[in-house]
Amino acid sequence: MPQTFWDAGIFAAIGLLSGLLVVSVREFARTPIGDFLHKLTLDNESSAYTKTYLEKMLLNMKAADTSWPISFILISLKNSRDVYRILPSFSRKKIMTETFRRLKGQLKGNDLIGRWDEFTFAVVLPMTPKKAVGVIEDRLLQSLQPPISYGVEDSDQVELSPISVISTSENIQDFETFISKAEETLRDEEW
């Protein structure tokens, strides 16, 4: 008699686990592969594109040979570094998400924004005249001037003090060096 209860318990557990497995597989299958892959292109903390995705899109623009000029703006959040490293993850996420939201609000449809590194955002402006890039850069920097509130009750604030650099590629020959020039100039500006 005790063996019967033992066997029934084992079969019930197997049935429960197999049911959970079927439900999990079914839910995963419902999510389109495109949505799943799209999530991999986004930075978890800011919701901006990842650096890898931006680099891929830049190479696609180069290959298409129709997006000239391509301007590249790096925006470093110089002032947030000291505060950022000691904050809990929910506060870091709030600061980066708000930074992304403010920057994205200043861009048009085909412009791209991504997280270039821990404290730097990159903006890609395809088919944007050089004269307009300076105006866009000013708008982006102005959007980051008001302090960003964070913390459990949003009672703490951080001023980002952003600095930025612009680099533009007019053609395929410029393309190979225009990003590295921007990175180098930004390093010089930060010191």
Coordinates of N, CA, C and O in Angstrom, one line a residue:
M1 N 0.8 -1.2 0.0 CA 0.0 0.0 0.0 C 0.8 1.3 0.0 O 0.6 2.2 -0.8
P2 N 1.9 1.4 0.8 CA 2.7 2.6 0.8 C 3.4 2.8 -0.5 O 3.6 4.0 -0.9
Q3 N 3.7 1.8 -1.2 CA 4.4 1.9 -2.5 C 3.4 2.6 -3.5 O 3.9 3.3 -4.4
T4 N 2.1 2.4 -3.4 CA 1.2 2.9 -4.3 C 1.1 4.5 -4.2 O 1.1 5.2 -5.1
F5 N 1.2 4.9 -2.9 CA 1.2 6.4 -2.7 C 2.5 7.0 -3.2 O 2.5 8.1 -3.8
W6 N 3.6 6.3 -3.0 CA 4.9 6.8 -3.5 C 4.9 6.9 -5.0 O 5.3 7.9 -5.6
D7 N 4.4 5.9 -5.7 CA 4.3 5.9 -7.2 C 3.3 7.0 -7.7 O 3.6 7.7 -8.6
A8 N 2.2 7.2 -7.0 CA 1.3 8.2 -7.4 C 1.9 9.6 -7.2 O 1.7 10.5 -8.1
G9 N 2.7 9.8 -6.2 CA 3.4 11.1 -5.9 C 4.4 11.3 -7.0 O 4.5 12.5 -7.5
I10 N 5.1 10.3 -7.4 CA 6.1 10.5 -8.5 C 5.5 10.8 -9.8 O 5.9 11.7 -10.5
F11 N 4.4 10.1 -10.1 CA 3.7 10.4 -11.4 C 3.0 11.8 -11.4 O 3.0 12.5 -12.4
A12 N 2.5 12.2 -10.2 CA 2.0 13.6 -10.1 C 3.0 14.6 -10.4 O 2.8 15.6 -11.1
A13 N 4.2 14.4 -9.8 CA 5.3 15.3 -9.9 C 5.8 15.4 -11.4 O 6.0 16.5 -12.0
I14 N 5.9 14.2 -12.0 CA 6.3 14.2 -13.4 C 5.2 14.9 -14.3 O 5.6 15.6 -15.2
G15 N 4.0 14.7 -14.0 CA 2.9 15.3 -14.7 C 3.0 16.9 -14.6 O 2.8 17.6 -15.5
L16 N 3.2 17.3 -13.4 CA 3.3 18.7 -13.1 C 4.5 19.4 -13.8 O 4.4 20.4 -14.5
L17 N 5.6 18.7 -13.8 CA 6.8 19.2 -14.5 C 6.7 19.2 -16.0 O 7.0 20.2 -16.6
S18 N 6.1 18.2 -16.5 CA 5.9 18.2 -18.0 C 4.8 19.2 -18.4 O 5.0 19.8 -19.4
G19 N 3.8 19.5 -17.6 CA 2.9 20.5 -17.9 C 3.5 21.9 -17.9 O 3.3 22.7 -18.7
L20 N 4.4 22.1 -16.9 CA 5.1 23.4 -16.8 C 6.0 23.6 -18.0 O 6.2 24.7 -18.6
L21 N 6.7 22.5 -18.5 CA 7.5 22.5 -19.6 C 6.7 22.9 -20.9 O 7.1 23.7 -21.7
V22 N 5.6 22.3 -21.0 CA 4.7 22.5 -22.2 C 4.3 24.0 -22.2 O 4.3 24.7 -23.3
V23 N 3.9 24.5 -21.1 CA 3.4 25.9 -21.0 C 4.6 26.8 -21.3 O 4.4 27.8 -22.1
S24 N 5.8 26.5 -20.8 CA 7.0 27.4 -21.1 C 7.3 27.4 -22.5 O 7.6 28.5 -23.1
V25 N 7.3 26.3 -23.2 CA 7.6 26.2 -24.6 C 6.6 26.9 -25.4 O 6.9 27.6 -26.4
R26 N 5.3 26.7 -25.0 CA 4.3 27.4 -25.8 C 4.4 28.9 -25.7 O 4.2 29.6 -26.7
E27 N 4.7 29.5 -24.5 CA 4.9 30.9 -24.3 C 6.0 31.4 -25.1 O 6.0 32.5 -25.7
F28 N 7.2 30.7 -25.1 CA 8.3 31.1 -25.9 C 8.0 31.1 -27.4 O 8.5 32.0 -28.1
A29 N 7.3 30.1 -27.8 CA 6.9 30.0 -29.2 C 6.0 31.2 -29.7 O 6.0 31.6 -30.8
R30 N 5.2 31.7 -28.7 CA 4.3 32.8 -29.0 C 5.0 34.1 -29.3 O 4.6 34.9 -30.0
T31 N 6.2 34.2 -28.6 CA 6.9 35.5 -28.8 C 7.7 35.4 -30.2 O 8.5 34.5 -30.4
P32 N 7.4 36.3 -31.1 CA 8.0 36.2 -32.4 C 9.6 36.4 -32.2 O 10.1 37.1 -31.3
I33 N 10.3 35.6 -33.0 CA 11.7 35.6 -33.0 C 12.3 37.1 -33.2 O 13.2 37.5 -32.5
G34 N 11.6 37.8 -34.0 CA 12.0 39.2 -34.3 C 12.0 40.1 -33.0 O 12.9 40.8 -32.7
D35 N 10.9 39.9 -32.2 CA 10.8 40.6 -30.9 C 11.9 40.2 -30.0 O 12.5 41.0 -29.3
F36 N 12.2 38.9 -29.9 CA 13.3 38.4 -29.0 C 14.6 39.0 -29.5 O 15.4 39.5 -28.6
L37 N 14.9 39.0 -30.8 CA 16.2 39.5 -31.3 C 16.3 41.0 -31.1 O 17.3 41.5 -30.8
H38 N 15.1 41.7 -31.2 CA 15.1 43.1 -31.0 C 15.5 43.5 -29.6 O 16.2 44.5 -29.4
K39 N 15.1 42.7 -28.6 CA 15.5 43.0 -27.2 C 17.0 42.9 -27.0 O 17.5 43.5 -26.2
L40 N 17.6 42.0 -27.8 CA 19.1 41.9 -27.7 C 19.8 43.1 -28.3 O 21.0 43.3 -28.0
T41 N 19.2 43.9 -29.1 CA 19.8 45.1 -29.6 C 19.7 46.3 -28.7 O 20.3 47.4 -29.0
L42 N 19.0 46.2 -27.6 CA 18.8 47.3 -26.7 C 19.6 47.1 -25.4 O 19.7 46.1 -24.8
D43 N 20.1 48.3 -24.9 CA 20.9 48.3 -23.7 C 19.8 48.1 -22.5 O 18.8 48.8 -22.5
N44 N 20.1 47.3 -21.6 CA 19.2 47.0 -20.5 C 19.0 48.2 -19.6 O 17.9 48.3 -19.1
E45 N 20.0 48.9 -19.4 CA 19.9 50.0 -18.4 C 19.2 51.3 -19.0 O 18.4 51.9 -18.3
S46 N 19.4 51.6 -20.2 CA 18.9 52.9 -20.8 C 17.8 52.7 -21.8 O 17.1 53.7 -22.1
S47 N 17.7 51.5 -22.4 CA 16.7 51.2 -23.5 C 17.2 51.8 -24.8 O 16.5 51.8 -25.8
A48 N 18.4 52.4 -24.8 CA 19.0 52.8 -26.1 C 19.6 51.6 -26.8 O 19.7 50.5 -26.2
Y49 N 19.9 51.8 -28.1 CA 20.6 50.7 -28.8 C 22.0 50.4 -28.2 O 22.6 51.3 -27.6
T50 N 22.4 49.2 -28.4 CA 23.8 48.8 -27.9 C 24.8 49.4 -28.9 O 24.5 49.7 -30.1
K51 N 26.0 49.4 -28.5 CA 27.1 49.8 -29.4 C 27.3 48.9 -30.5 O 27.5 49.3 -31.7
T52 N 27.1 47.6 -30.3 CA 27.2 46.6 -31.4 C 26.2 46.9 -32.5 O 26.5 46.8 -33.6
Y53 N 25.0 47.2 -32.0 CA 23.9 47.4 -33.0 C 24.2 48.7 -33.8 O 24.0 48.7 -35.0
L54 N 24.7 49.7 -33.1 CA 25.0 51.0 -33.8 C 26.1 50.7 -34.9 O 26.0 51.3 -36.0
E55 N 27.1 50.0 -34.5 CA 28.2 49.7 -35.4 C 27.7 48.9 -36.6 O 28.1 49.2 -37.8
K56 N 26.8 48.0 -36.4 CA 26.2 47.2 -37.5 C 25.4 48.2 -38.4 O 25.5 48.1 -39.6
M57 N 24.6 49.1 -37.8 CA 23.8 50.0 -38.6 C 24.7 50.9 -39.4 O 24.4 51.3 -40.6
L58 N 25.8 51.4 -38.8 CA 26.7 52.2 -39.6 C 27.3 51.5 -40.8 O 27.4 52.1 -41.9
L59 N 27.7 50.2 -40.6 CA 28.2 49.4 -41.7 C 27.1 49.2 -42.8 O 27.4 49.3 -44.0
N60 N 25.9 49.1 -42.4 CA 24.8 48.9 -43.3 C 24.6 50.2 -44.1 O 24.4 50.2 -45.3
M61 N 24.8 51.4 -43.5 CA 24.7 52.7 -44.2 C 25.8 52.8 -45.2 O 25.6 53.3 -46.3
K62 N 27.0 52.4 -44.8 CA 28.1 52.5 -45.7 C 27.9 51.6 -46.9 O 28.1 52.0 -48.0
A63 N 27.4 50.4 -46.6 CA 27.2 49.4 -47.7 C 26.1 49.9 -48.7 O 26.2 49.7 -49.9
A64 N 25.0 50.5 -48.1 CA 24.0 51.1 -49.0 C 24.4 52.2 -49.8 O 23.9 52.5 -50.9
D65 N 25.4 53.0 -49.3 CA 26.0 54.1 -50.0 C 25.0 55.2 -50.4 O 25.1 55.8 -51.4
T66 N 23.9 55.3 -49.5 CA 22.9 56.3 -49.8 C 22.6 57.3 -48.7 O 21.8 58.1 -48.7
S67 N 23.4 57.1 -47.6 CA 23.1 57.9 -46.3 C 24.0 59.1 -46.1 O 24.1 59.6 -45.0
W68 N 24.8 59.4 -47.1 CA 25.8 60.5 -46.9 C 25.2 61.9 -46.8 O 24.2 62.1 -47.6
P69 N 25.7 62.8 -46.1 CA 26.7 62.6 -45.1 C 26.1 61.9 -43.8 O 25.0 62.0 -43.5
I70 N 27.0 61.2 -43.1 CA 26.6 60.6 -41.9 C 27.4 61.3 -40.8 O 28.6 61.4 -40.8
S71 N 26.6 61.8 -39.8 CA 27.3 62.5 -38.7 C 27.1 61.7 -37.5 O 26.2 60.9 -37.3
F72 N 28.1 61.8 -36.6 CA 28.3 60.9 -35.4 C 28.6 61.9 -34.2 O 29.5 62.6 -34.3
I73 N 27.7 61.9 -33.2 CA 27.9 62.7 -32.1 C 28.1 61.8 -30.9 O 27.2 60.9 -30.6
L74 N 29.1 62.0 -30.1 CA 29.3 61.4 -28.9 C 29.1 62.3 -27.7 O 29.5 63.5 -27.7
I75 N 28.2 61.9 -26.8 CA 27.9 62.7 -25.6 C 28.3 62.0 -24.4 O 27.7 60.9 -24.0
S76 N 29.3 62.6 -23.7 CA 29.8 62.0 -22.4 C 29.1 62.7 -21.2 O 29.0 63.9 -21.2
L77 N 28.7 61.8 -20.3 CA 28.0 62.4 -19.1 C 29.1 62.4 -18.0 O 29.2 61.7 -17.1
K78 N 29.9 63.4 -18.2 CA 31.2 63.5 -17.4 C 30.9 63.6 -15.9 O 31.5 63.0 -15.0
N79 N 29.9 64.4 -15.5 CA 29.6 64.7 -14.1 C 29.0 63.5 -13.3 O 29.0 63.4 -12.1
S80 N 28.4 62.6 -14.0 CA 27.6 61.5 -13.4 C 28.5 60.3 -12.9 O 28.1 59.5 -12.2
R81 N 29.7 60.3 -13.3 CA 30.6 59.2 -13.1 C 30.8 58.8 -11.6 O 30.6 57.7 -11.2
D82 N 31.1 59.8 -10.8 CA 31.3 59.6 -9.4 C 30.1 59.1 -8.7 O 30.1 58.2 -7.9
V83 N 29.0 59.8 -8.9 CA 27.7 59.4 -8.3 C 27.2 58.1 -8.8 O 26.8 57.2 -8.0
Y84 N 27.3 57.9 -10.1 CA 26.7 56.7 -10.7 C 27.3 55.4 -10.1 O 26.5 54.4 -9.9
R85 N 28.5 55.3 -9.8 CA 29.2 54.1 -9.4 C 28.7 53.6 -8.0 O 28.8 52.5 -7.7
I86 N 28.2 54.6 -7.2 CA 27.8 54.2 -5.8 C 26.3 54.0 -5.7 O 25.8 53.6 -4.7
L87 N 25.6 54.3 -6.8 CA 24.1 54.2 -6.7 C 23.6 52.7 -6.9 O 24.3 51.9 -7.6
P88 N 22.5 52.4 -6.3 CA 21.9 51.1 -6.6 C 21.4 51.0 -8.0 O 21.2 52.0 -8.7
S89 N 21.2 49.8 -8.5 CA 20.9 49.6 -9.9 C 19.6 50.3 -10.4 O 19.5 50.8 -11.5
F90 N 18.6 50.4 -9.5 CA 17.3 51.0 -10.0 C 17.5 52.5 -10.2 O 16.9 53.1 -11.0
S91 N 18.4 53.2 -9.4 CA 18.7 54.6 -9.6 C 19.5 54.8 -10.8 O 19.3 55.8 -11.6
R92 N 20.5 53.9 -11.1 CA 21.3 54.0 -12.3 C 20.4 53.9 -13.5 O 20.6 54.6 -14.5
K93 N 19.5 52.9 -13.5 CA 18.6 52.7 -14.6 C 17.7 53.9 -14.8 O 17.5 54.3 -16.0
K94 N 17.3 54.5 -13.8 CA 16.4 55.7 -13.9 C 17.2 56.9 -14.5 O 16.6 57.6 -15.4
I95 N 18.4 57.1 -14.1 CA 19.2 58.2 -14.7 C 19.5 57.9 -16.2 O 19.3 58.8 -17.0
M96 N 19.9 56.7 -16.5 CA 20.2 56.4 -17.9 C 18.9 56.4 -18.8 O 19.0 56.8 -20.0
T97 N 17.8 55.9 -18.3 CA 16.6 55.9 -19.1 C 16.1 57.3 -19.3 O 15.7 57.6 -20.4
E98 N 16.2 58.1 -18.3 CA 15.8 59.5 -18.5 C 16.7 60.3 -19.5 O 16.3 61.1 -20.3
T99 N 18.0 60.0 -19.4 CA 18.9 60.6 -20.3 C 18.6 60.2 -21.7 O 18.5 61.0 -22.6
F100 N 18.3 58.9 -22.0 CA 17.9 58.4 -23.3 C 16.6 59.1 -23.8 O 16.5 59.5 -24.9
R101 N 15.7 59.2 -22.9 CA 14.4 59.7 -23.2 C 14.5 61.2 -23.7 O 14.0 61.6 -24.7
R102 N 15.4 61.9 -22.9 CA 15.6 63.4 -23.3 C 16.3 63.5 -24.6 O 15.9 64.3 -25.5
L103 N 17.3 62.7 -24.9 CA 18.0 62.7 -26.1 C 17.1 62.3 -27.3 O 17.1 63.0 -28.3
K104 N 16.4 61.2 -27.1 CA 15.5 60.7 -28.2 C 14.5 61.7 -28.6 O 14.1 61.9 -29.7
G105 N 14.0 62.5 -27.6 CA 13.0 63.5 -27.9 C 13.5 64.6 -28.8 O 12.7 65.4 -29.4
Q106 N 14.8 64.8 -29.0 CA 15.4 65.8 -29.8 C 15.7 65.3 -31.2 O 16.2 66.1 -32.1
L107 N 15.4 64.0 -31.5 CA 15.8 63.5 -32.8 C 14.6 63.2 -33.7 O 13.5 63.0 -33.2
K108 N 14.9 63.1 -35.0 CA 13.9 62.7 -35.9 C 13.9 61.2 -36.2 O 14.7 60.5 -35.7
G109 N 13.0 60.8 -37.0 CA 12.7 59.4 -37.2 C 13.9 58.4 -37.6 O 14.0 57.4 -37.0
N110 N 14.7 58.8 -38.5 CA 15.8 57.8 -38.9 C 17.1 58.0 -38.2 O 18.0 57.3 -38.5
D111 N 17.1 58.9 -37.2 CA 18.3 59.1 -36.4 C 18.4 58.0 -35.4 O 17.3 57.5 -34.9
L112 N 19.6 57.6 -35.0 CA 19.8 56.5 -34.1 C 20.5 57.0 -32.8 O 21.4 57.9 -32.9
I113 N 20.1 56.4 -31.7 CA 20.8 56.7 -30.5 C 21.1 55.5 -29.7 O 20.3 54.6 -29.7
G114 N 22.4 55.4 -29.2 CA 22.8 54.2 -28.5 C 23.7 54.5 -27.4 O 24.3 55.6 -27.3
R115 N 24.0 53.5 -26.6 CA 24.9 53.6 -25.5 C 26.2 53.2 -26.0 O 26.5 52.0 -26.3
W116 N 27.2 54.1 -26.1 CA 28.5 53.8 -26.6 C 29.4 53.1 -25.6 O 30.1 52.2 -25.9
D117 N 29.3 53.6 -24.4 CA 30.0 53.0 -23.3 C 29.2 53.3 -22.0 O 28.2 53.9 -22.1
E118 N 29.8 53.0 -20.8 CA 29.1 53.2 -19.6 C 28.5 54.6 -19.4 O 27.4 54.8 -18.9
F119 N 29.3 55.6 -19.8 CA 28.9 57.0 -19.6 C 28.8 57.8 -20.8 O 28.8 59.1 -20.8
T120 N 28.7 57.2 -22.0 CA 28.7 57.9 -23.3 C 27.5 57.4 -24.1 O 27.4 56.2 -24.3
F121 N 26.8 58.3 -24.7 CA 25.8 58.0 -25.7 C 26.3 58.4 -27.0 O 27.0 59.4 -27.2
A122 N 25.9 57.7 -28.1 CA 26.2 58.0 -29.4 C 25.0 58.3 -30.2 O 24.0 57.6 -30.1
V123 N 25.0 59.3 -31.1 CA 23.9 59.7 -31.9 C 24.4 59.6 -33.4 O 25.4 60.2 -33.7
V124 N 23.7 58.9 -34.2 CA 24.0 58.7 -35.6 C 22.9 59.5 -36.4 O 21.7 59.2 -36.3
L125 N 23.4 60.4 -37.2 CA 22.5 61.3 -38.0 C 22.8 61.0 -39.5 O 23.6 61.7 -40.1
P126 N 22.1 60.1 -40.1 CA 22.3 59.9 -41.6 C 21.6 61.0 -42.4 O 20.6 61.5 -42.0
M127 N 22.2 61.3 -43.5 CA 21.6 62.3 -44.5 C 21.3 63.6 -43.8 O 20.2 64.2 -44.1
T128 N 22.1 64.1 -42.9 CA 21.9 65.3 -42.2 C 23.0 66.3 -42.6 O 24.2 66.0 -42.5
P129 N 22.6 67.5 -43.2 CA 23.6 68.5 -43.6 C 24.4 68.9 -42.4 O 24.0 69.0 -41.3
K130 N 25.7 69.2 -42.7 CA 26.7 69.6 -41.7 C 26.2 70.8 -40.9 O 26.4 70.9 -39.7
K131 N 25.5 71.7 -41.6 CA 25.0 72.9 -40.9 C 24.0 72.6 -39.8 O 24.0 73.2 -38.7
A132 N 23.2 71.6 -40.1 CA 22.1 71.2 -39.1 C 22.7 70.4 -37.9 O 22.1 70.4 -36.9
V133 N 23.8 69.8 -38.1 CA 24.3 68.9 -37.0 C 24.7 69.7 -35.8 O 24.4 69.3 -34.7
G134 N 25.3 70.9 -36.0 CA 25.6 71.8 -34.8 C 24.3 72.2 -34.1 O 24.3 72.2 -32.8
V135 N 23.3 72.5 -34.8 CA 22.0 72.9 -34.1 C 21.4 71.7 -33.4 O 21.0 71.8 -32.2
I136 N 21.5 70.5 -33.9 CA 21.0 69.3 -33.3 C 21.9 69.0 -32.0 O 21.3 68.7 -31.0
E137 N 23.2 69.2 -32.1 CA 24.1 69.0 -31.0 C 23.7 69.9 -29.9 O 23.6 69.5 -28.7
D138 N 23.4 71.2 -30.2 CA 23.0 72.2 -29.1 C 21.7 71.8 -28.5 O 21.6 71.9 -27.2
R139 N 20.7 71.3 -29.3 CA 19.5 70.8 -28.7 C 19.7 69.6 -27.8 O 19.0 69.6 -26.7
L140 N 20.5 68.7 -28.2 CA 20.8 67.5 -27.4 C 21.4 67.9 -26.0 O 21.0 67.5 -25.0
L141 N 22.4 68.8 -26.1 CA 23.0 69.3 -24.8 C 22.1 70.0 -23.9 O 22.1 69.9 -22.7
Q142 N 21.2 70.9 -24.6 CA 20.3 71.6 -23.8 C 19.3 70.7 -23.1 O 18.9 71.0 -21.9
S143 N 18.9 69.6 -23.7 CA 17.9 68.7 -23.1 C 18.5 68.0 -21.9 O 17.8 67.6 -21.0
L144 N 19.8 68.0 -21.8 CA 20.5 67.4 -20.6 C 20.9 68.3 -19.5 O 21.4 67.9 -18.5
Q145 N 20.6 69.6 -19.7 CA 20.9 70.6 -18.7 C 20.1 70.5 -17.4 O 20.7 70.6 -16.3
P146 N 18.8 70.3 -17.4 CA 18.1 70.2 -16.2 C 18.6 68.9 -15.4 O 18.8 67.9 -16.0
P147 N 18.7 69.0 -14.1 CA 19.1 67.8 -13.3 C 18.1 66.7 -13.5 O 16.9 66.9 -13.7
I148 N 18.6 65.5 -13.3 CA 17.8 64.3 -13.4 C 17.5 63.8 -11.9 O 18.5 63.6 -11.2
S149 N 16.3 63.6 -11.6 CA 15.9 63.1 -10.3 C 16.0 61.6 -10.2 O 15.7 60.9 -11.2
Y150 N 16.4 61.1 -9.1 CA 16.5 59.7 -8.9 C 16.3 59.3 -7.5 O 16.1 60.2 -6.6
G151 N 16.3 58.1 -7.2 CA 16.1 57.6 -5.8 C 14.7 57.1 -5.6 O 13.9 57.1 -6.5
V152 N 14.5 56.5 -4.4 CA 13.2 55.9 -4.2 C 12.0 56.9 -4.3 O 11.0 56.7 -4.9
E153 N 12.3 58.1 -3.8 CA 11.2 59.2 -3.8 C 11.6 60.3 -4.8 O 11.0 61.4 -4.7
D154 N 12.5 60.1 -5.7 CA 13.0 61.1 -6.6 C 13.5 62.4 -5.9 O 13.3 63.5 -6.4
S155 N 14.0 62.2 -4.7 CA 14.4 63.4 -3.9 C 15.9 63.8 -4.2 O 16.3 64.9 -3.9
D156 N 16.6 62.9 -4.8 CA 18.0 63.2 -5.2 C 18.1 63.6 -6.6 O 17.3 63.2 -7.4
Q157 N 19.1 64.4 -6.9 CA 19.3 64.9 -8.3 C 20.7 64.8 -8.7 O 21.6 65.0 -7.8
V158 N 21.0 64.6 -10.0 CA 22.3 64.7 -10.5 C 22.3 65.6 -11.7 O 21.4 65.5 -12.6
E159 N 23.3 66.4 -11.8 CA 23.5 67.3 -13.0 C 24.5 66.5 -13.9 O 25.6 66.2 -13.4
L160 N 24.2 66.3 -15.1 CA 25.1 65.5 -16.0 C 26.3 66.2 -16.5 O 27.3 65.5 -16.8
S161 N 26.2 67.5 -16.7 CA 27.3 68.2 -17.3 C 27.9 67.6 -18.6 O 29.1 67.2 -18.6
P162 N 27.0 67.4 -19.6 CA 27.5 66.6 -20.8 C 28.5 67.4 -21.6 O 28.5 68.6 -21.6
I163 N 29.4 66.7 -22.2 CA 30.3 67.3 -23.2 C 30.1 66.4 -24.5 O 29.8 65.2 -24.4
S164 N 30.3 67.0 -25.6 CA 30.0 66.3 -26.9 C 31.1 66.7 -27.9 O 31.7 67.7 -27.9
V165 N 31.2 65.8 -28.9 CA 32.0 66.0 -30.1 C 31.2 65.5 -31.3 O 30.4 64.6 -31.2
I166 N 31.6 66.1 -32.4 CA 30.9 65.7 -33.7 C 32.0 65.3 -34.7 O 33.1 65.8 -34.7
S167 N 31.6 64.3 -35.4 CA 32.5 63.8 -36.5 C 31.5 63.5 -37.7 O 30.5 62.9 -37.5
T168 N 31.9 63.9 -38.9 CA 31.0 63.7 -40.1 C 31.8 63.0 -41.2 O 33.0 63.3 -41.4
S169 N 31.2 62.0 -41.8 CA 31.7 61.3 -42.9 C 30.9 61.7 -44.2 O 29.7 61.5 -44.2
E170 N 31.6 62.3 -45.1 CA 31.0 62.7 -46.4 C 30.9 61.6 -47.4 O 30.1 61.7 -48.3
N171 N 31.8 60.6 -47.3 CA 31.9 59.5 -48.3 C 32.6 58.3 -47.7 O 33.0 58.3 -46.5
I172 N 32.7 57.3 -48.5 CA 33.3 56.0 -48.0 C 34.7 56.2 -47.5 O 35.2 55.6 -46.5
Q173 N 35.5 57.1 -48.1 CA 36.9 57.3 -47.7 C 37.0 57.8 -46.3 O 37.8 57.4 -45.5
D174 N 36.1 58.8 -45.9 CA 36.1 59.3 -44.6 C 35.6 58.3 -43.5 O 35.9 58.4 -42.4
F175 N 34.8 57.4 -44.0 CA 34.0 56.5 -43.1 C 35.0 55.7 -42.2 O 34.7 55.5 -41.0
E176 N 36.1 55.3 -42.7 CA 37.0 54.4 -42.0 C 37.6 55.1 -40.7 O 37.9 54.4 -39.8
T177 N 37.6 56.4 -40.7 CA 38.3 57.1 -39.5 C 37.4 58.0 -38.7 O 37.8 58.5 -37.7
F178 N 36.2 58.3 -39.2 CA 35.4 59.3 -38.5 C 34.9 59.0 -37.1 O 34.8 59.8 -36.3
I179 N 34.7 57.7 -36.9 CA 34.3 57.3 -35.5 C 35.5 57.4 -34.6 O 35.4 57.9 -33.4
S180 N 36.7 56.9 -35.0 CA 37.8 56.9 -34.1 C 38.3 58.3 -33.9 O 38.8 58.7 -32.8
K181 N 38.1 59.2 -34.8 CA 38.4 60.7 -34.6 C 37.5 61.2 -33.5 O 38.0 62.0 -32.7
A182 N 36.2 60.9 -33.5 CA 35.3 61.4 -32.5 C 35.7 60.8 -31.1 O 35.7 61.6 -30.2
E183 N 36.0 59.6 -31.1 CA 36.4 59.0 -29.8 C 37.7 59.6 -29.2 O 37.8 60.0 -28.1
E184 N 38.7 59.9 -30.1 CA 39.9 60.5 -29.7 C 39.7 62.0 -29.2 O 40.2 62.4 -28.2
T185 N 38.9 62.7 -30.0 CA 38.6 64.1 -29.6 C 37.8 64.1 -28.3 O 38.1 65.0 -27.4
L186 N 36.9 63.2 -28.0 CA 36.2 63.1 -26.8 C 37.1 62.8 -25.6 O 37.0 63.5 -24.6
R187 N 38.1 61.9 -25.8 CA 39.1 61.6 -24.7 C 39.8 62.9 -24.4 O 40.1 63.2 -23.2
D188 N 40.2 63.7 -25.4 CA 41.0 64.9 -25.2 C 40.1 65.9 -24.4 O 40.6 66.6 -23.5
E189 N 38.8 66.0 -24.8 CA 37.9 67.0 -24.2 C 37.7 66.6 -22.7 O 37.5 67.5 -21.8
E190 N 37.6 65.3 -22.4 CA 37.3 64.9 -21.0 C 38.5 65.2 -20.1 O 38.3 65.3 -18.9
W191 N 39.7 65.3 -20.6 CA 40.8 65.6 -19.7 C 41.0 67.1 -19.7 O 41.4 67.8 -18.9

